[in-house]
Short mmCIF file of C-alpha atoms and ligand atoms in Angstrom, two decimals:
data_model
loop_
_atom_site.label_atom_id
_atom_site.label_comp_id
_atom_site.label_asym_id
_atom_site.label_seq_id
_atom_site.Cartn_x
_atom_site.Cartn_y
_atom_site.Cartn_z
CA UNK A 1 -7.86 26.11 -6.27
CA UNK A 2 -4.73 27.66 -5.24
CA UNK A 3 -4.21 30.66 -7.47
CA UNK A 4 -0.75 31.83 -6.44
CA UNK A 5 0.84 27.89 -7.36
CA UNK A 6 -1.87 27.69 -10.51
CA UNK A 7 -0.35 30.94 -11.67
CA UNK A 8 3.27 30.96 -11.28
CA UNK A 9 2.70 26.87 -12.89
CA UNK A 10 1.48 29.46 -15.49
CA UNK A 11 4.57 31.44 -15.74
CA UNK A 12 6.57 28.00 -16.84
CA UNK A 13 4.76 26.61 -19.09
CA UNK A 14 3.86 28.51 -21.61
CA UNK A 15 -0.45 28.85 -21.30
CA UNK A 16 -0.77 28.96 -25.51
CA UNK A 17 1.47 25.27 -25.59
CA UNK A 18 1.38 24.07 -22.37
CA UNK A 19 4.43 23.60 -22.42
CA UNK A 20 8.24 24.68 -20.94
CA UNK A 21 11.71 25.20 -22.22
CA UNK A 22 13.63 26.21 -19.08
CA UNK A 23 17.17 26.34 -18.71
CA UNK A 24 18.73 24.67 -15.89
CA UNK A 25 22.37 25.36 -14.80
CA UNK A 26 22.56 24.23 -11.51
CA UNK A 27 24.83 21.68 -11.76
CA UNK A 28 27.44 23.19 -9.71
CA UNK A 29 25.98 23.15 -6.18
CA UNK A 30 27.03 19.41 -6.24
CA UNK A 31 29.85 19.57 -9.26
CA UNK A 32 31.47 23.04 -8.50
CA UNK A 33 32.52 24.88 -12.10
CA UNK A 34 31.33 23.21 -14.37
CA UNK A 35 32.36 23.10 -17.87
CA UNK A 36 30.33 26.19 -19.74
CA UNK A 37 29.21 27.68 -16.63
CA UNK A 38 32.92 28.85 -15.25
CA UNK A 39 31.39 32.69 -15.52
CA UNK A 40 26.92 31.99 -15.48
CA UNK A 41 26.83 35.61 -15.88
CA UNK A 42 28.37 35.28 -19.48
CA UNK A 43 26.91 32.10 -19.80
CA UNK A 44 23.39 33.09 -19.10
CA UNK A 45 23.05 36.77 -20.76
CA UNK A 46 22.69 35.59 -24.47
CA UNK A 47 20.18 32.82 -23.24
CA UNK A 48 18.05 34.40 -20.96
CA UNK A 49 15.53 35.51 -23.47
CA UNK A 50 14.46 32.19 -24.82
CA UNK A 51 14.32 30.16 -21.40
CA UNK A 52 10.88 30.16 -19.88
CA UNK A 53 12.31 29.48 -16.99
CA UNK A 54 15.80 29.08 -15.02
CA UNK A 55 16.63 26.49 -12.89
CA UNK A 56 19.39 27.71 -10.43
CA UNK A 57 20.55 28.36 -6.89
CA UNK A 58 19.91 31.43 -4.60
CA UNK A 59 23.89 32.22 -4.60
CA UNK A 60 23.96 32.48 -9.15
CA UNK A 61 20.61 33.99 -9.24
CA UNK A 62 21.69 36.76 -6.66
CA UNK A 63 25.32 37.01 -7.86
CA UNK A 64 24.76 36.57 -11.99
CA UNK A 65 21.15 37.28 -12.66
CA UNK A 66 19.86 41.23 -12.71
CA UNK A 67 16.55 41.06 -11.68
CA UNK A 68 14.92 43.35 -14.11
CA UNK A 69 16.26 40.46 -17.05
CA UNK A 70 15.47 36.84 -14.93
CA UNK A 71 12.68 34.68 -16.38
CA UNK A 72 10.65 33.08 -14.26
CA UNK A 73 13.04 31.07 -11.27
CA UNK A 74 12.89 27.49 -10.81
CA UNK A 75 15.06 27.30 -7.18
CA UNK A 76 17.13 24.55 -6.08
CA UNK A 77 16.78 24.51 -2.72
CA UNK A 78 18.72 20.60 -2.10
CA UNK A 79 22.01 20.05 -1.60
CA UNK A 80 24.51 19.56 1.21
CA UNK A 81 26.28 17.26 -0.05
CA UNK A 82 29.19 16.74 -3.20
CA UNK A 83 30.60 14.54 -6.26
CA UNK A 84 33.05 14.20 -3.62
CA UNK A 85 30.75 12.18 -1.00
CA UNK A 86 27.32 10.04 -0.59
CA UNK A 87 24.96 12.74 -2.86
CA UNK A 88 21.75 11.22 -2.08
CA UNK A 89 21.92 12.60 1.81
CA UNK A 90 20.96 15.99 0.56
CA UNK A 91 19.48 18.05 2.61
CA UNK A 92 16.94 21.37 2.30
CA UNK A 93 19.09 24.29 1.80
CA UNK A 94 16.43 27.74 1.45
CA UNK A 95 14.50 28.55 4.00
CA UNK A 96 10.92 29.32 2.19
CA UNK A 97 11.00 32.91 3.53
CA UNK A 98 13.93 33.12 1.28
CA UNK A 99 12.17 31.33 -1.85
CA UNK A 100 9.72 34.26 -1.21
CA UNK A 101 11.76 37.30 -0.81
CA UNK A 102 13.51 35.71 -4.48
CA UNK A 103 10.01 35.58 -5.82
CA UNK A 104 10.70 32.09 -7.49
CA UNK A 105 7.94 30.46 -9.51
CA UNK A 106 9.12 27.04 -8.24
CA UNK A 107 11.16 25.70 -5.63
CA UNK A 108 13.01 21.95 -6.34
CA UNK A 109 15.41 19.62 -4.70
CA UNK A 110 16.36 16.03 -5.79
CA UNK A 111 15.03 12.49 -4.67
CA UNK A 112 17.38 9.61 -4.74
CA UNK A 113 14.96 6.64 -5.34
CA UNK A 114 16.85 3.22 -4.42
CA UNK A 115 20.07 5.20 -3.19
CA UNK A 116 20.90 5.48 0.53
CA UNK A 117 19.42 8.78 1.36
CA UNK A 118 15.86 7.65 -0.17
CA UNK A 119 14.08 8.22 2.99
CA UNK A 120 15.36 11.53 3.53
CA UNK A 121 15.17 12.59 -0.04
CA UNK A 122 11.47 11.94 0.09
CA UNK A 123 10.71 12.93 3.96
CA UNK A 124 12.24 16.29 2.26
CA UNK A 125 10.04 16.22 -1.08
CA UNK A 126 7.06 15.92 1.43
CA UNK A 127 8.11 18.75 3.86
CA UNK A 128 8.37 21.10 0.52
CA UNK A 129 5.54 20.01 -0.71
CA UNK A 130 3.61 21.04 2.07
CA UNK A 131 5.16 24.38 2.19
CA UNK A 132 4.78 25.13 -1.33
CA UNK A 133 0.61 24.02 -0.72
CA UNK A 134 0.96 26.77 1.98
CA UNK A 135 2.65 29.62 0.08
CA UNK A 136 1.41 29.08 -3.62
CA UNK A 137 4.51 27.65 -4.71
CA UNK A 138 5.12 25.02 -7.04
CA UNK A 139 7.54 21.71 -6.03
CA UNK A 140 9.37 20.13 -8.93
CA UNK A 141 11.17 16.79 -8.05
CA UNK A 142 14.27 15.75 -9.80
CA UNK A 143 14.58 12.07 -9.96
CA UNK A 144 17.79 10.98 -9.45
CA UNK A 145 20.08 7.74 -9.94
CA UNK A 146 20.92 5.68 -7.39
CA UNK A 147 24.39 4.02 -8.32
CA UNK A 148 23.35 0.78 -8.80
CA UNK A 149 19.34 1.35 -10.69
CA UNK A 150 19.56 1.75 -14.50
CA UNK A 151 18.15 4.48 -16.19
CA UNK A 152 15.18 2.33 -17.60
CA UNK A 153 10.90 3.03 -17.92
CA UNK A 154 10.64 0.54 -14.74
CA UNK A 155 13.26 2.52 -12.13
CA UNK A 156 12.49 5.95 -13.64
CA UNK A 157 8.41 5.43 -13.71
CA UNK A 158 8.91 4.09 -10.19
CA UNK A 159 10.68 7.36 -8.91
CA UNK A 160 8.05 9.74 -11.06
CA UNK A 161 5.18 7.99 -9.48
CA UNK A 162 6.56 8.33 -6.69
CA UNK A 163 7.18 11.71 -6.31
CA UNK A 164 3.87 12.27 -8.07
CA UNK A 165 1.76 10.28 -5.04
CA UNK A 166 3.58 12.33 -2.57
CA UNK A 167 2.48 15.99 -4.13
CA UNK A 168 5.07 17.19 -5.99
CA UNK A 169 3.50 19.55 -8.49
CA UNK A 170 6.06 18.58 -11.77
CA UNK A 171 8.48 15.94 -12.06
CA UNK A 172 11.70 16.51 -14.01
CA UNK A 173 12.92 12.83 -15.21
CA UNK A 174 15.22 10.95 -18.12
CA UNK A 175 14.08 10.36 -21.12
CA UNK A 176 14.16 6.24 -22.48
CA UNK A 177 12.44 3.62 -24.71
CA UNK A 178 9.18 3.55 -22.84
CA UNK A 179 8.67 6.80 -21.88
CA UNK A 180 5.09 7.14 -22.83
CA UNK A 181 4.28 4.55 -20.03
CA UNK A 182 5.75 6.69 -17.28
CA UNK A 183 4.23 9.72 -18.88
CA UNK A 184 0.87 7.60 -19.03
CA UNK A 185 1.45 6.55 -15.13
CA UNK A 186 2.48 9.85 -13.92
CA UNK A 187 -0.38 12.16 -13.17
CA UNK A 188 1.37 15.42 -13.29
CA UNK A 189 3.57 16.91 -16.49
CA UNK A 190 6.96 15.75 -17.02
CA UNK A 191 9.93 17.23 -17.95
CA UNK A 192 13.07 16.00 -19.25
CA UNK A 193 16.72 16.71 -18.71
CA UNK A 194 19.00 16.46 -21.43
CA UNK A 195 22.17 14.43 -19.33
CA UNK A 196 25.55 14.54 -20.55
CA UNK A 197 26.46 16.57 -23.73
CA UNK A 198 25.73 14.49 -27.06
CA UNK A 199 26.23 15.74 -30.42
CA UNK A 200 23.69 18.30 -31.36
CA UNK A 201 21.56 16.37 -33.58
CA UNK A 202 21.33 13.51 -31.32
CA UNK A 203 20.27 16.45 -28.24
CA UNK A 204 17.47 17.20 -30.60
CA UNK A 205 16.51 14.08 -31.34
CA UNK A 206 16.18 13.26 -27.66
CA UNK A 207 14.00 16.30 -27.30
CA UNK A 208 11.52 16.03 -29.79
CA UNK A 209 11.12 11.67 -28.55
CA UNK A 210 10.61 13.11 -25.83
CA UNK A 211 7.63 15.80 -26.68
CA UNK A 212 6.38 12.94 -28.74
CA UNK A 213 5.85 10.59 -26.27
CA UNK A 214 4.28 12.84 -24.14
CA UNK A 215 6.36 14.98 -22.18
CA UNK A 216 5.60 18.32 -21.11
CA UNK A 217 9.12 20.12 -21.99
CA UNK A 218 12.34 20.20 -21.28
CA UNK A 219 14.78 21.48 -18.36
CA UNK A 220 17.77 21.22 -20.24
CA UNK A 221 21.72 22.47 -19.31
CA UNK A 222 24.81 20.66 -20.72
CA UNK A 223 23.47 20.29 -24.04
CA UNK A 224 22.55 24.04 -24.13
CA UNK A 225 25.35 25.62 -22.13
CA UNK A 226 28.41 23.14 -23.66
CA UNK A 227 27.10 23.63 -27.60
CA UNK A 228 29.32 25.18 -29.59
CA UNK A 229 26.49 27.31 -30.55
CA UNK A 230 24.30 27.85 -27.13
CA UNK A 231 21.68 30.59 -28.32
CA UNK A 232 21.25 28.72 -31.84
CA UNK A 233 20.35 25.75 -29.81
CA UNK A 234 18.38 27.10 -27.12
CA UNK A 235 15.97 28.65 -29.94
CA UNK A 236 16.45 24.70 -31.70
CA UNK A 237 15.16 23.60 -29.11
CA UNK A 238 12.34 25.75 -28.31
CA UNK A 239 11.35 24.89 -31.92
CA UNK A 240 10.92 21.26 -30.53
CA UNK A 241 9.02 21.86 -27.61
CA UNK A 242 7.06 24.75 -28.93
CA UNK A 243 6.56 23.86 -32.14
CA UNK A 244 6.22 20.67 -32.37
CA UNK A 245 9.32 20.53 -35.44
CA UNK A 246 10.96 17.54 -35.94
CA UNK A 247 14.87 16.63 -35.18
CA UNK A 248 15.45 17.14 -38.74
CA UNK A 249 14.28 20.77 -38.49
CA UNK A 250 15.03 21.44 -35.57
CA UNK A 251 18.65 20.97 -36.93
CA UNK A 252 18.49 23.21 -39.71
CA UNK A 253 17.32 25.48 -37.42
CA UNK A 254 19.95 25.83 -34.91
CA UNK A 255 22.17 26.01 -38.39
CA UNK A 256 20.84 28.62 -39.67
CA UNK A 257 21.18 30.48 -36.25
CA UNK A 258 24.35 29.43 -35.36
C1 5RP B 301 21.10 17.96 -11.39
C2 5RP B 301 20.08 18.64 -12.19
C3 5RP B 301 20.50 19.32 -13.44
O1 5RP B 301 19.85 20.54 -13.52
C4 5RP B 301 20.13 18.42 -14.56
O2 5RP B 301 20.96 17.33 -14.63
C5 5RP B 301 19.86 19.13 -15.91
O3 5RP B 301 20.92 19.36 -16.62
P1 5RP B 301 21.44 18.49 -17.84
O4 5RP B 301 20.53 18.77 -19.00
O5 5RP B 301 22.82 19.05 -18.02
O6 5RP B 301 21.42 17.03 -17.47
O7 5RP B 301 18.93 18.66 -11.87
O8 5RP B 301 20.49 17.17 -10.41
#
């Protein structure tokens, strides 16, 4: 076994649910300021508590994180490239000393399945993969788009298998109809993110389909981050995940907290 990547797996998902609400606000190493994360100091203080983990670059977790208050640190560690250009050439962008010294629980970059940079996307999964086997840490692959593949079970089970068969250690996906197949043909746990910002409700919704049909949490931003109410729905959504409550509840929760 390796004990330093089984444990910090440990600090993610949670050991009593097996399960993981992390946060991820990362979106502007390729987007710039996004909308809701203009200030991720602000942003993140009133959330911190209820994320079991953050999913961030090294320049917002040293700049907007104190150390003494960060959850466990999911580290994007791809990029190179912007909205602006060809996204799927990323490239690695942390050296793994520097993962280390930011004691991170996970490391993560994208993979750009039937885009142009799919070689190098997954030539780059592999290379982290093997460091993370070396140093204990955990690789989570985020599978992206490629402009012209649809966001169905057949293109997105394709790209978690994928990333799966070449060692990454979680894969963080889209949820859609048929999602317990690629759960079913994926041999390590899933999580999903929540995409563009929807109505509250229909967030929920997507969250607790999601847990239902198998997945093993969420890494969600926009729909956090942009709600009108982001600490009632971080805590709605924890519900989900943790709980196991229904949209419906879940709903009245973030209410009642909002
Ligand atoms: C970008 C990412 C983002 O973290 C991801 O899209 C999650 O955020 P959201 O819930 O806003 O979609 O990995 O590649």
């Amino acid at each position: 076994m390796n004990w330093g990547l089984e444990n910090r797996l440990s600090k993610i998902f949670r050991p009593d649910t097996g399960r993981t609400v992390m946060l991820a606000v990362d979106h502007g190493y390729f987007l710039g300021p996004t909308s809701g994360l203009e200030k991720p100091a602000v942003t993140l203080e009133p959330l911190l508590e209820y994320a079991n983990a953050l999913m961030l670059t090294r320049g917002v977790l040293r700049k907007c994180v104190l150390p003494e208050k960060a959850p466990p640190i999911v580290l994007r560690v791809s990029g190179g490239t912007s909205i602006l250009t060809e996204l799927s050439h990323e490239g690695l962008t942390v050296d793994i000393e520097d993962a280390i010294r930011l004691n991170v629980s996970a490391i993560t970059l994208s993979i750009f399945v039937g885009a142009k940079g799919e070689r190098e996307s997954l030539l780059n999964l592999a290379k982290l993969v093997d460091l993370g086997e070396k140093y204990g840490i955990p690789v989570l692959a985020v599978t992206a788009v490629g402009k012209d593949m649809v966001r169905d079970a057949r293109y997105l089970g394709l790209a978690c298998r994928i990333a799966s068969e070449i060692g990454a250690h979680f894969v963080k996906t889209y949820y859609c109809d048929g999602f317990e197949k690629i759960v079913e043909n994926t041999p390590v746990p899933i999580v999903i993110a929540g995409g563009k910002k929807v109505s509250e409700t229909e967030a929920l919704e997507l969250a607790a389909n999601a847990i239902k049909a198998g997945a093993s949490g969420v890494d969600m931003g926009r729909n956090i981050f942009q709600s009108e109410s982001p600490q009632a729905m971080i805590k709605a959504v924890n519900a989900v995940v943790h709980d196991g409550v229904d949209a419906q509840k879940a709903y009245q929760i973030y209410e009642s907290n909002r």
